Coordinates of C-alpha atoms in Angstrom, one line a residue:
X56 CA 135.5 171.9 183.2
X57 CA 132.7 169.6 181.7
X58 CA 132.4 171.7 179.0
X59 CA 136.2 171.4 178.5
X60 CA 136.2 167.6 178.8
X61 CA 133.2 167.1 176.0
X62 CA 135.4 168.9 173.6
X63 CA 138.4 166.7 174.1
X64 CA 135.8 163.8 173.7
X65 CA 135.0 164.9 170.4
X66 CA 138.2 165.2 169.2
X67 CA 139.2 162.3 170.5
X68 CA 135.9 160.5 168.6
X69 CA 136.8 162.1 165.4
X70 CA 140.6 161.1 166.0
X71 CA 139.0 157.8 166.1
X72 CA 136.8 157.8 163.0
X73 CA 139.6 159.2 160.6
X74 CA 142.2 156.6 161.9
X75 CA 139.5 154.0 161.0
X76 CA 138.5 155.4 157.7
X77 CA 142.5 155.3 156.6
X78 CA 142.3 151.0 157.3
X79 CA 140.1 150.6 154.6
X80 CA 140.6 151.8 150.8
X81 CA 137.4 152.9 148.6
X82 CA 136.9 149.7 145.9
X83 CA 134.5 149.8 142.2
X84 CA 132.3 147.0 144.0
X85 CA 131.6 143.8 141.5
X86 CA 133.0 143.8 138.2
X87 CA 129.5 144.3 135.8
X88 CA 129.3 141.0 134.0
X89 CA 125.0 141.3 133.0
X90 CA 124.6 141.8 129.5
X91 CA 122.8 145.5 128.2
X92 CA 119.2 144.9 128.3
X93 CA 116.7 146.2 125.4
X94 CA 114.0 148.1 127.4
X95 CA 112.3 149.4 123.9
X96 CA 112.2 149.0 119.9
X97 CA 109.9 150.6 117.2
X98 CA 108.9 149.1 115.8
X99 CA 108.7 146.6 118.0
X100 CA 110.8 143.4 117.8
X101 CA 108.5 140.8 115.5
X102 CA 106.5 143.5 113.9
X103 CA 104.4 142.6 110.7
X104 CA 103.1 144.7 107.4
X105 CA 106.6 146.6 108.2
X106 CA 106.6 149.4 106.3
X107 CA 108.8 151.4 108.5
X108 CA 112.7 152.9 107.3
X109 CA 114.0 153.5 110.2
X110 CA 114.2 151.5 113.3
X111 CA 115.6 152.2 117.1
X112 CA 116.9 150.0 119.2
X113 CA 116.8 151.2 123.2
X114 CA 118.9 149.4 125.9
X115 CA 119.1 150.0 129.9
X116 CA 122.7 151.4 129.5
X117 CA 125.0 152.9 127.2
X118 CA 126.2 150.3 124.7
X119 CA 129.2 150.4 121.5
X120 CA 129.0 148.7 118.4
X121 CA 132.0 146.2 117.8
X122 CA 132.7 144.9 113.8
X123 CA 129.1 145.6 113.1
X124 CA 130.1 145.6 109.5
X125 CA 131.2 141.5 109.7
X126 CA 128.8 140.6 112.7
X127 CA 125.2 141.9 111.4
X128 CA 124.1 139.1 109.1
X129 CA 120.7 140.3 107.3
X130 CA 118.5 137.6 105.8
X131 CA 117.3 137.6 103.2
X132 CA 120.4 140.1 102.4
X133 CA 119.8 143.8 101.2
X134 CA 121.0 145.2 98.3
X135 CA 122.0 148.3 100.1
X136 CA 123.5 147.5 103.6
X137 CA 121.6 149.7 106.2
X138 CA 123.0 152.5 108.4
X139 CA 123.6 151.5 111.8
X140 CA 124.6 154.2 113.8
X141 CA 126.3 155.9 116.1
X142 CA 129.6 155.1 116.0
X143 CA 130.3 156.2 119.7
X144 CA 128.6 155.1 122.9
X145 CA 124.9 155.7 123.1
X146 CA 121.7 154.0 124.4
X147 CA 120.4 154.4 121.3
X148 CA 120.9 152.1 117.9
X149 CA 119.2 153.5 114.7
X150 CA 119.3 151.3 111.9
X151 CA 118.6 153.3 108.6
X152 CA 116.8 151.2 106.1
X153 CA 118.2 152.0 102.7
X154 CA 117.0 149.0 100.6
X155 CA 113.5 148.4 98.7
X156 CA 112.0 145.4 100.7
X157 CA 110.5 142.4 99.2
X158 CA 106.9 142.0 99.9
X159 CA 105.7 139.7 102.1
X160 CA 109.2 138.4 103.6
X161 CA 110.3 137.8 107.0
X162 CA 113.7 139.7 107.6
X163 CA 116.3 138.8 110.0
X164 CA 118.8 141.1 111.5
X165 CA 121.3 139.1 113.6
X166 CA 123.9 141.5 115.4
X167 CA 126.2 138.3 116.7
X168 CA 128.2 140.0 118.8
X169 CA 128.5 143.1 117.9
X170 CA 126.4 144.9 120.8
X171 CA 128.4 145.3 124.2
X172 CA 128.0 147.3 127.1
X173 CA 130.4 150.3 127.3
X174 CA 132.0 149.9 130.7
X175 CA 133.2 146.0 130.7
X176 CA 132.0 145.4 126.9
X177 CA 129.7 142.2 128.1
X178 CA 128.4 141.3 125.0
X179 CA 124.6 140.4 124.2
X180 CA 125.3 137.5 122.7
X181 CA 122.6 136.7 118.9
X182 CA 120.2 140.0 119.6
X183 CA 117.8 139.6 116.6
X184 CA 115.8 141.9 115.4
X185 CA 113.1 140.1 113.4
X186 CA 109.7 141.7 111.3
X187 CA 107.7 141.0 108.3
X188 CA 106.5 143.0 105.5
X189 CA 103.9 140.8 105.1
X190 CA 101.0 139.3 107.7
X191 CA 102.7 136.8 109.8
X192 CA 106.3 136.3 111.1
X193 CA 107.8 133.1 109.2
X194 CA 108.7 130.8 111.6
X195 CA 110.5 127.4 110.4
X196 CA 114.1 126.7 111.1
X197 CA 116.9 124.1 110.0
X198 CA 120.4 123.7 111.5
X199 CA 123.5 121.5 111.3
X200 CA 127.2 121.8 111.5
X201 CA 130.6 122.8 108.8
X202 CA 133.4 120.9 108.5
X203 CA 136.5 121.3 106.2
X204 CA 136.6 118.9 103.6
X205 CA 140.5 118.6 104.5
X206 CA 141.8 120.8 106.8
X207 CA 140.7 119.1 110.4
X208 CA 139.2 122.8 111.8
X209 CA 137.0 125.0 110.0
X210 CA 137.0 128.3 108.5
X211 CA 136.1 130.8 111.3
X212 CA 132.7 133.6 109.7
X213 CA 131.9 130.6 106.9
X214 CA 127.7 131.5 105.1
X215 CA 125.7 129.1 105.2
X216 CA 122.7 129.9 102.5
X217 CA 119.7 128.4 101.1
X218 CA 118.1 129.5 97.6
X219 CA 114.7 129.5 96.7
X220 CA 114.6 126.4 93.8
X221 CA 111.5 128.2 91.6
X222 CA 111.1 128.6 87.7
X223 CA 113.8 131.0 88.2
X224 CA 116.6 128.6 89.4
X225 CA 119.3 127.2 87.9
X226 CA 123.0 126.2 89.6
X227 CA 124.8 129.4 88.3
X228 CA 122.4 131.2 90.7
X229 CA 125.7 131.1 93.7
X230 CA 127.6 133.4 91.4
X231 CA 125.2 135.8 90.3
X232 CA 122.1 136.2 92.7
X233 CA 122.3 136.4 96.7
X234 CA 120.5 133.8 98.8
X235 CA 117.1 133.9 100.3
X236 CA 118.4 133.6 103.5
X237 CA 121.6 133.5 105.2
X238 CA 123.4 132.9 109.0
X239 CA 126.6 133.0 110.0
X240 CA 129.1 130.9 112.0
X241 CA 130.5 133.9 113.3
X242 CA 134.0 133.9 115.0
X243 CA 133.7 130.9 117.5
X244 CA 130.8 128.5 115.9
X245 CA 130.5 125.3 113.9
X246 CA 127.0 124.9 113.7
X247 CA 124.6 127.1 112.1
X248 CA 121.3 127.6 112.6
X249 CA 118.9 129.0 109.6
X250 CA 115.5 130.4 111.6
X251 CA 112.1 132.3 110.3
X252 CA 112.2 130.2 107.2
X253 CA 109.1 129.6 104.8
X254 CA 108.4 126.4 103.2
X255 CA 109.8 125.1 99.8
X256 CA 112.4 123.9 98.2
X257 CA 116.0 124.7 98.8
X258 CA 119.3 124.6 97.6
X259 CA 121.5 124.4 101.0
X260 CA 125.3 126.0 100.8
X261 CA 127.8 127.1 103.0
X262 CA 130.2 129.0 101.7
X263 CA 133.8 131.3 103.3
X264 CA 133.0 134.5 101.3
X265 CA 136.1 136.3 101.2
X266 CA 134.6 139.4 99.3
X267 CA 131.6 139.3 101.6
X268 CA 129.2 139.6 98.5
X269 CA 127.1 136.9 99.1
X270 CA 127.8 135.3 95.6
X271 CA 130.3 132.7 95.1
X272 CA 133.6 133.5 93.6
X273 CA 135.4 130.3 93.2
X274 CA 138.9 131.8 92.4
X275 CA 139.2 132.8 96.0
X276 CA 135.7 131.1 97.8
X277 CA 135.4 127.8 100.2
X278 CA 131.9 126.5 99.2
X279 CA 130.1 123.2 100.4
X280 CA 127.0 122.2 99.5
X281 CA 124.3 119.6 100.0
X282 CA 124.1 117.2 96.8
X283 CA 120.1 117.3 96.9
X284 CA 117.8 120.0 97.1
X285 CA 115.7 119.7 101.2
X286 CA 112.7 120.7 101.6
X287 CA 111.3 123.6 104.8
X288 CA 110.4 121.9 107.2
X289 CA 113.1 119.6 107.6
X290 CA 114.3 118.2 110.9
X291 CA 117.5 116.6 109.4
X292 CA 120.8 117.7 111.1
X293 CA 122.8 119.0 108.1
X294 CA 126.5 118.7 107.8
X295 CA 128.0 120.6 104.9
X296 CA 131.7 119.8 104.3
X297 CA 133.8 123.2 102.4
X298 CA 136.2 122.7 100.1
X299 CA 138.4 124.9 97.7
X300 CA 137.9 123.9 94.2
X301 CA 140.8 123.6 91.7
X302 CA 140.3 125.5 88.7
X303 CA 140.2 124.5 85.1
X304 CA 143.7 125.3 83.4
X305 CA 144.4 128.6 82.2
X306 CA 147.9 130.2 81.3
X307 CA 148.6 133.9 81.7
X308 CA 150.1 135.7 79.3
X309 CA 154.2 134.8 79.5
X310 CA 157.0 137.4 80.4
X311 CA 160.4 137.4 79.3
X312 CA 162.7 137.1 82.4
X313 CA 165.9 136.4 81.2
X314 CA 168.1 135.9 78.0
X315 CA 166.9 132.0 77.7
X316 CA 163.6 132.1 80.5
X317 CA 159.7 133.1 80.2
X318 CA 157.5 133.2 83.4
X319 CA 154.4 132.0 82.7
X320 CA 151.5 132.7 85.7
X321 CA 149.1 129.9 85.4
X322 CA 145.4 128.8 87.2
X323 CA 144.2 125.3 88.2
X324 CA 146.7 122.3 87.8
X325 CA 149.9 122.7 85.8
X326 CA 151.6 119.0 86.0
X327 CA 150.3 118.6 81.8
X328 CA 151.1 121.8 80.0
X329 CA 152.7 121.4 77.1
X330 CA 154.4 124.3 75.1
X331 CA 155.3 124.7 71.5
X332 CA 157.9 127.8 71.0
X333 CA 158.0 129.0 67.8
X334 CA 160.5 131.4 66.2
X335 CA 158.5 131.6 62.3
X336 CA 158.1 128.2 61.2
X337 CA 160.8 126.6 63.4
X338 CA 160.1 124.8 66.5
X339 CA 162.7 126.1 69.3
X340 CA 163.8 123.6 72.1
X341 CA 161.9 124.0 75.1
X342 CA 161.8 122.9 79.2
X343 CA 158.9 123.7 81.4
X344 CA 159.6 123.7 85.3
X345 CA 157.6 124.3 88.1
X346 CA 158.8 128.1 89.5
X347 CA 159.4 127.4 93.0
X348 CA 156.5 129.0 95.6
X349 CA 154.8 130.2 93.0
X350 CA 151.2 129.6 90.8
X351 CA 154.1 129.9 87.9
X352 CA 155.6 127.9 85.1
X353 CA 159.4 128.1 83.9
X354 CA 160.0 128.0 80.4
X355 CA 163.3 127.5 79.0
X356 CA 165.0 128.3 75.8
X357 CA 168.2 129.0 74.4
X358 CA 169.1 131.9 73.5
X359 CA 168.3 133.3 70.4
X360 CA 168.7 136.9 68.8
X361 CA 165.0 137.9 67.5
X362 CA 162.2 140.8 68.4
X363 CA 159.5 138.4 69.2
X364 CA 158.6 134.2 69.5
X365 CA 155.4 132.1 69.6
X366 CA 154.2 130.3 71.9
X367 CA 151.5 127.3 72.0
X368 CA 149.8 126.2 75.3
X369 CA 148.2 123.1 75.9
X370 CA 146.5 121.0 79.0
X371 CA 144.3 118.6 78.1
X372 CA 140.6 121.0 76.6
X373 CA 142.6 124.4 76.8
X374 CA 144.4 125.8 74.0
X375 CA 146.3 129.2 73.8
X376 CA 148.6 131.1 71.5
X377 CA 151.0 134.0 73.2
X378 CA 153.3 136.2 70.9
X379 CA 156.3 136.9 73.3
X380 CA 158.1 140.3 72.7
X381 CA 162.2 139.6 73.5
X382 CA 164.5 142.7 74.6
X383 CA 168.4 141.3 75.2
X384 CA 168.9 140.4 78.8
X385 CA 171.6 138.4 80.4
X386 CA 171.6 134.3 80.8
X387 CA 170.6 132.9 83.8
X388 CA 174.1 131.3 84.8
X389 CA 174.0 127.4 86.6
X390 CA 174.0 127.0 90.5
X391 CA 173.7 123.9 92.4
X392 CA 172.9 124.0 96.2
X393 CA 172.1 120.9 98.7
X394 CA 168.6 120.7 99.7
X395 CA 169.5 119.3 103.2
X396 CA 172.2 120.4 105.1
X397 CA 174.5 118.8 108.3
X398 CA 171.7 115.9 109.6
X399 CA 170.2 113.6 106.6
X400 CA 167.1 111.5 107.9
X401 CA 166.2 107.8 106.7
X402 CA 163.3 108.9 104.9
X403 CA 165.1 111.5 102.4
X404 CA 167.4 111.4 99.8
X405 CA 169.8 113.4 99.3
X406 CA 169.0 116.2 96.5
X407 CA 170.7 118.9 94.9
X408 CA 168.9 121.9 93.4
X409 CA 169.4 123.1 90.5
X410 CA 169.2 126.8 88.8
X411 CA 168.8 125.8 85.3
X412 CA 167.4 122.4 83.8
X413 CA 170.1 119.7 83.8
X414 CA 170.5 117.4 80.5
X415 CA 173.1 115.4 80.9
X416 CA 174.9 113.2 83.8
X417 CA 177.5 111.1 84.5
X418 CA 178.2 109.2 87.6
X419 CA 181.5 108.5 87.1
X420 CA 182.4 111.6 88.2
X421 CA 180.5 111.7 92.0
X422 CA 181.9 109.8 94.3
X423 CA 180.4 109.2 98.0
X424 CA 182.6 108.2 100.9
X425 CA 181.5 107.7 104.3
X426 CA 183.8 108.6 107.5
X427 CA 186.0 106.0 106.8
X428 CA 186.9 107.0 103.0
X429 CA 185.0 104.0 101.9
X430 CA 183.2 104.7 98.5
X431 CA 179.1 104.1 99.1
X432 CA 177.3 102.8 95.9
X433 CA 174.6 105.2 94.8
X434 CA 171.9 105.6 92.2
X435 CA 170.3 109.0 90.7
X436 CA 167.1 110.2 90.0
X437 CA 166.4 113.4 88.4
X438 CA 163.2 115.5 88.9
X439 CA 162.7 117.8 85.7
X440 CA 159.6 119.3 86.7
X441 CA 161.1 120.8 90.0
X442 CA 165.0 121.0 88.9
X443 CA 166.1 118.5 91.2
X444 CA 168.9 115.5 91.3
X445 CA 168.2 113.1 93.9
X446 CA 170.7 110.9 94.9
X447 CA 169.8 106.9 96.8
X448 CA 172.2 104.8 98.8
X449 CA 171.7 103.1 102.0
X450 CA 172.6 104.9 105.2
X451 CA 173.8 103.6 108.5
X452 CA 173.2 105.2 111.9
X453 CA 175.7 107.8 112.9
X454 CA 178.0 108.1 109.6
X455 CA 179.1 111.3 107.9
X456 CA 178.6 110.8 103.6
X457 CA 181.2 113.5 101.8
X458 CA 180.0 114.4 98.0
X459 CA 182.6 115.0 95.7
X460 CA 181.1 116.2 92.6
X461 CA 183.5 116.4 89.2
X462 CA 183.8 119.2 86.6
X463 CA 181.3 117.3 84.1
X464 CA 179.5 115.4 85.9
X465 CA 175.9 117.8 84.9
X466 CA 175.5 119.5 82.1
X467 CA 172.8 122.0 82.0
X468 CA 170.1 122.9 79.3
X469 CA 172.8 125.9 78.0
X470 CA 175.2 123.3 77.6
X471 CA 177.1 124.6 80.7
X472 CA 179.1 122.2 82.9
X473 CA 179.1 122.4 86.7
X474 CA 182.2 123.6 88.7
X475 CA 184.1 120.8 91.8
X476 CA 181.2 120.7 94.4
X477 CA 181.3 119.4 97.1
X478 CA 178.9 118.5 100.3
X479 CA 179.1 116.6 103.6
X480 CA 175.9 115.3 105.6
X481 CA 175.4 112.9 108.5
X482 CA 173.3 110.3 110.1
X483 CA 171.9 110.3 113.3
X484 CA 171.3 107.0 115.4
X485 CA 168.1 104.9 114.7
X486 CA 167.4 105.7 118.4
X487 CA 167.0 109.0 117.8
X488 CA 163.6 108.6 115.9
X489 CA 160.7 107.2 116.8
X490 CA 158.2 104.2 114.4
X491 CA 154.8 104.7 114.4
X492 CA 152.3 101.2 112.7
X493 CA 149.4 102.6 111.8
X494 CA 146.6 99.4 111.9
X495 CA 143.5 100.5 110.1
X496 CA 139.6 99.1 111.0
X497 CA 136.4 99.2 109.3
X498 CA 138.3 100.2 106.0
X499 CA 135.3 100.6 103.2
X500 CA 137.7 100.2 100.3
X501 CA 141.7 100.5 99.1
X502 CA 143.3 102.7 98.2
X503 CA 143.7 104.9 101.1
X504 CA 146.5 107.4 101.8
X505 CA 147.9 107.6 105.0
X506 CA 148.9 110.9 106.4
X507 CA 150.9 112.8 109.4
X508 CA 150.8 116.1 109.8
X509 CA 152.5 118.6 111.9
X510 CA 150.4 121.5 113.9
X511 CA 150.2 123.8 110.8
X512 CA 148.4 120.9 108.8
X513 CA 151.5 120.0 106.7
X514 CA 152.1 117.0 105.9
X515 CA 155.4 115.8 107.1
X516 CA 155.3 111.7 106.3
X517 CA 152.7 109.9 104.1
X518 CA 152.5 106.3 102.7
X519 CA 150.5 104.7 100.2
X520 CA 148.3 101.3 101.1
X521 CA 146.6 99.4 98.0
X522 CA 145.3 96.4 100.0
X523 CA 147.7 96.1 103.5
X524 CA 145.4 97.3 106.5
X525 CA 148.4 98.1 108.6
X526 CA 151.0 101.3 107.6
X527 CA 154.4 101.8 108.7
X528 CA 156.1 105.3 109.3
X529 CA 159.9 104.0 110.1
X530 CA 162.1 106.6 111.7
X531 CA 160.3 109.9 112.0
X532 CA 160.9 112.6 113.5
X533 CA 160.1 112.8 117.8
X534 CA 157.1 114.8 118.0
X535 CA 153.4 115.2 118.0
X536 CA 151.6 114.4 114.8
X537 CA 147.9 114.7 113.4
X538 CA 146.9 111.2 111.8
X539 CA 144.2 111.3 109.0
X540 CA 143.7 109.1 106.2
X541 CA 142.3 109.9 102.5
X542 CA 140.0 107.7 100.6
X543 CA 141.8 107.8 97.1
X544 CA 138.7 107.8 95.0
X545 CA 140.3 107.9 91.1
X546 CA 143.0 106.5 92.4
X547 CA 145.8 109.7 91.6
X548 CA 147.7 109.4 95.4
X549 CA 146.2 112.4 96.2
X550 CA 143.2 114.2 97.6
X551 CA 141.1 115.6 94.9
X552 CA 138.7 118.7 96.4
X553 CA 135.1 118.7 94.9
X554 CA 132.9 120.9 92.2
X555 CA 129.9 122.5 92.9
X556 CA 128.7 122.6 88.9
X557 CA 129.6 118.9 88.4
X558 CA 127.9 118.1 92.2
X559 CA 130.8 116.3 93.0
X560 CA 131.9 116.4 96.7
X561 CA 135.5 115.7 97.7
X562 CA 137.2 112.8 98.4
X563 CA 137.0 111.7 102.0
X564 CA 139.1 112.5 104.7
X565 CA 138.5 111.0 108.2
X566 CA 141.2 112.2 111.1
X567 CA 142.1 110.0 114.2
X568 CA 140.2 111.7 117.1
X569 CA 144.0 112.7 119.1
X570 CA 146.7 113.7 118.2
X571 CA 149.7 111.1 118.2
X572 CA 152.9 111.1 120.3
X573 CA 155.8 109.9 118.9
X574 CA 159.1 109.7 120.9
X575 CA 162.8 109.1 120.3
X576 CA 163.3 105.1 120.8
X577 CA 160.0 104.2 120.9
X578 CA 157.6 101.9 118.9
X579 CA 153.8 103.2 118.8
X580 CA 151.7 100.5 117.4
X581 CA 148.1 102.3 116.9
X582 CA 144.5 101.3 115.8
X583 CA 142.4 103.4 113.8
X584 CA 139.0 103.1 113.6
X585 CA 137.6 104.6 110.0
X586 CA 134.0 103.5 110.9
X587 CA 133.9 106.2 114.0
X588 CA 133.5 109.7 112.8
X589 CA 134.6 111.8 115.3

């Protein structure tokens, strides 16, 4: 019997035991946030008289390589990038020395972020791996911060570099030789820091290297630079501002695109060309417009029934000569479309588009009316450059303004006339937009340009102050703007970038610290400091 009852006890135990296991549910314990830990390198980390070509890296657990090929930064650069392998998870990093190393140089091999644990990917954050071909490790260092020169955030992986100055220097060195040493901002950073540095004299530049080749390609590259060479050691804070330079004029050879157009693909600023088209000896009647969106240049002629034309090209030093060849295509035929559409602000005029160059006007054949058929009085303005008619007349809150355009009233560079048109837009109520007075402090000289921008750094309002230290923005659009202003050095209202051959920085920009809200009905009066930089 007692045997009996210890049985039923047991069961009854166990019974127990499972019942309790089933409460609970098995868990992964802490999530792993620690960093991989080296244990082991060889050569070890800070070696000197380096001769080695291969180096391994050992950590505590098995690690991956994330964008090792934009992360690694190597300074001074190699020739020949190195090896770094494998691809897949190991514990193991070999790093396959394929360049010829300069004699006694410290290298540098920053991984950023590239080296994360395999599980949770915690990253180990600026792992260097630093050693000298010569006797000692170098061991100076400078720092400092980038900026855009316009833009208020800064390029995300910008180079910042510093050549040697020597007998071998000279300032087209950024476009043909590599730096002596480099860092990187890297994905998240501002501020650089420049480490295991000899003494000398320097050239300091930061530059957003698009083709990654450590030389400056100003065609596509950001660059900023320090005006004046600094000398190692330094313990200035450096702040280097980039900027993308505008290129010297140059035309690309013209194509034909219609029976009277030629396309013309152009660099640097266009606003000046001039163009002689030349059929033989005889000069041919010519517009140049601006090709909407694009680096591009219109040029309009009338039609005319030969293989091949000439054509001259001028802005200010450059000089070109293009011979055209001409198949028969079809005319471009006229079209006219409103650039606004149903709600016309207080700060626009009206403007029409048009398809080919207009020549001739006359006003006697538009007529406005507002909602109560009474005729408005109106001026025009044409734009040749951009093929536009703008049209000026004072607006009242909450009207509707009908365009009725006459057969006649344009008359387009093919002599064409434009059909009846016509258009309808409306006004909203002054409520409905918002005034901002911009008062300006600690201004160091006039002119200045005023700017808002939206969130993509467009600007959406701007206003030009000679001498006035306060700026008004009257009925803009409800919403939340970035404020900066421009010092307007040569005086051209608008912001001029900078050139590194001519050591010329740009033209300053300073933005208000917030960002400004401006609401429907409402009157923001705001003081800007320009003696703060934020």
């Amino acid at each position: 019997m007692l045997k009996v009852r210890i049985k039923y006890a047991v069961v009854l135990l166990l019974m127990f035991a499972i019942g309790c296991a089933k409460r609970g549910s098995i868990t992964g314990g802490l999530k792993d946030s620690i960093s991989p830990v080296l244990k082991m390198s060889f050569p070890k980390n800070f070696s000197t008289n380096f001769t080695a070509k291969e180096i391994k890296l050992t950590f505590d657990e098995y690690i991956k390589l994330k964008g090792v090929s934009k992360q690694l930064v190597i300074s001074p650069p190699m020739k020949t990038a190195p090896d770094v392998l494998p691809s897949n998870p190991s514990k193991i990093i070999t790093i396959k020395i394929k360049d010829t190393l300069q004699p006694d140089t410290t290298y540098s091999l920053n991984f950023g972020q590239s080296i994360a644990d395999n599980n949770e990917e915690n990253p180990y954050n600026q792992f260097k791996y630093v050693f000298s071909t010569g006797s000692y490790i170098d061991s100076l260092s400078i720092g400092g911060s980038i900026k855009d020169a316009l833009n208020k955030a800064p390029d995300n992986f910008v180079s910042v570099m510093l050549y040697e100055v020597n007998s071998k220097y000279s300032d087209s060195i950024v476009y043909k030789n590599p730096p002596r040493y480099i860092t990187n901002t890297l994905d998240s950073l501002k501020t650089f820091k420049l480490e295991n540095l000899k003494a000398g004299k320097y050239l300091l530049v930061a530059m957003k290297d698009e083709n990654n080749n450590n030389k400056f390609n100003s065609k596509e590259d950001k660059i900023g630079f320090q005006k004046q060479f600094i000398t190692v050691p330094n313990d200035t804070v450096f702040e280097l501002e980039l900027f993308k330079e505008v290129l010297p004029f140059k035309a690309i050879k013209p194509v034909q695109s219609s029976g009277n157009r030629l396309i013309m693909g152009y660099e640097g600023k266009p606003k000046n060309t001039k163009v002689e088209l030349r059929n033989g000896a005889t000069i041919l009647p010519t517009i140049v417009t601006k090709f909407d969106q694009k680096d591009s240049l219109q040029i309009w002629y009338k039609p005319i029934k030969v293989d091949s034309l000439q054509l001259n090209v001028t802005n200010e030093n450059y000089k070109n000569d293009f011979t055209i060849k001409l198949k028969a295509q079809k005319k471009d035929s006229l079209g006219i479309s409103p650039k606004q559409s149903g709600a016309l602000s207080f700060r626009e005029k009206f403007t029409l588009n048009a398809s080919i160059p207009l020549v001739k006007f006359d006003n006697s054949k538009i007529k406005i009316i507002d909602k109560d058929s009474v005729s408005v009085a109106f001026t025009t303005e044409y734009d040749e450059f951009n093929q536009q008619l703008k049209f000026d007349f004072p607006r009242q809150p909450l009207q509707k303004y009908s365009f009725t355009i006459l057969p006649g009233a344009m008359v387009d560079f093919l002599e064409r006339e434009n059909d009846t048109l016509k258009y309808s837009v409306s006004t909203k109520n002054l409520s409905d937009y918002g005034n901002l007075r911009v008062n300006l402090q600690n201004v160091k000289h006039f002119p200045v340009i005023v700017e808002l921008t939206n969130p993509k750094g467009v600007v959406v309002a701007s206003e030009y102050s000679e001498s006035s230290s306060s700026v008004d923005f009257v009925a803009i659009e409800p919403a939340l703007y970035t404020l900066r202003v421009v010092y307007d050095e040569n005086k051209n209202k608008e912001w001029d970038a900078g050139n590194f051959v001519e050591k010329r920085q740009s033209e300053e920009v300073i933005y208000f610290p917030k960002e400004i809200d401006v609401r429907a009905n409402w009157d923001v009066d705001q003081s800007f400091n320009l003696g703060i930089r934020n």
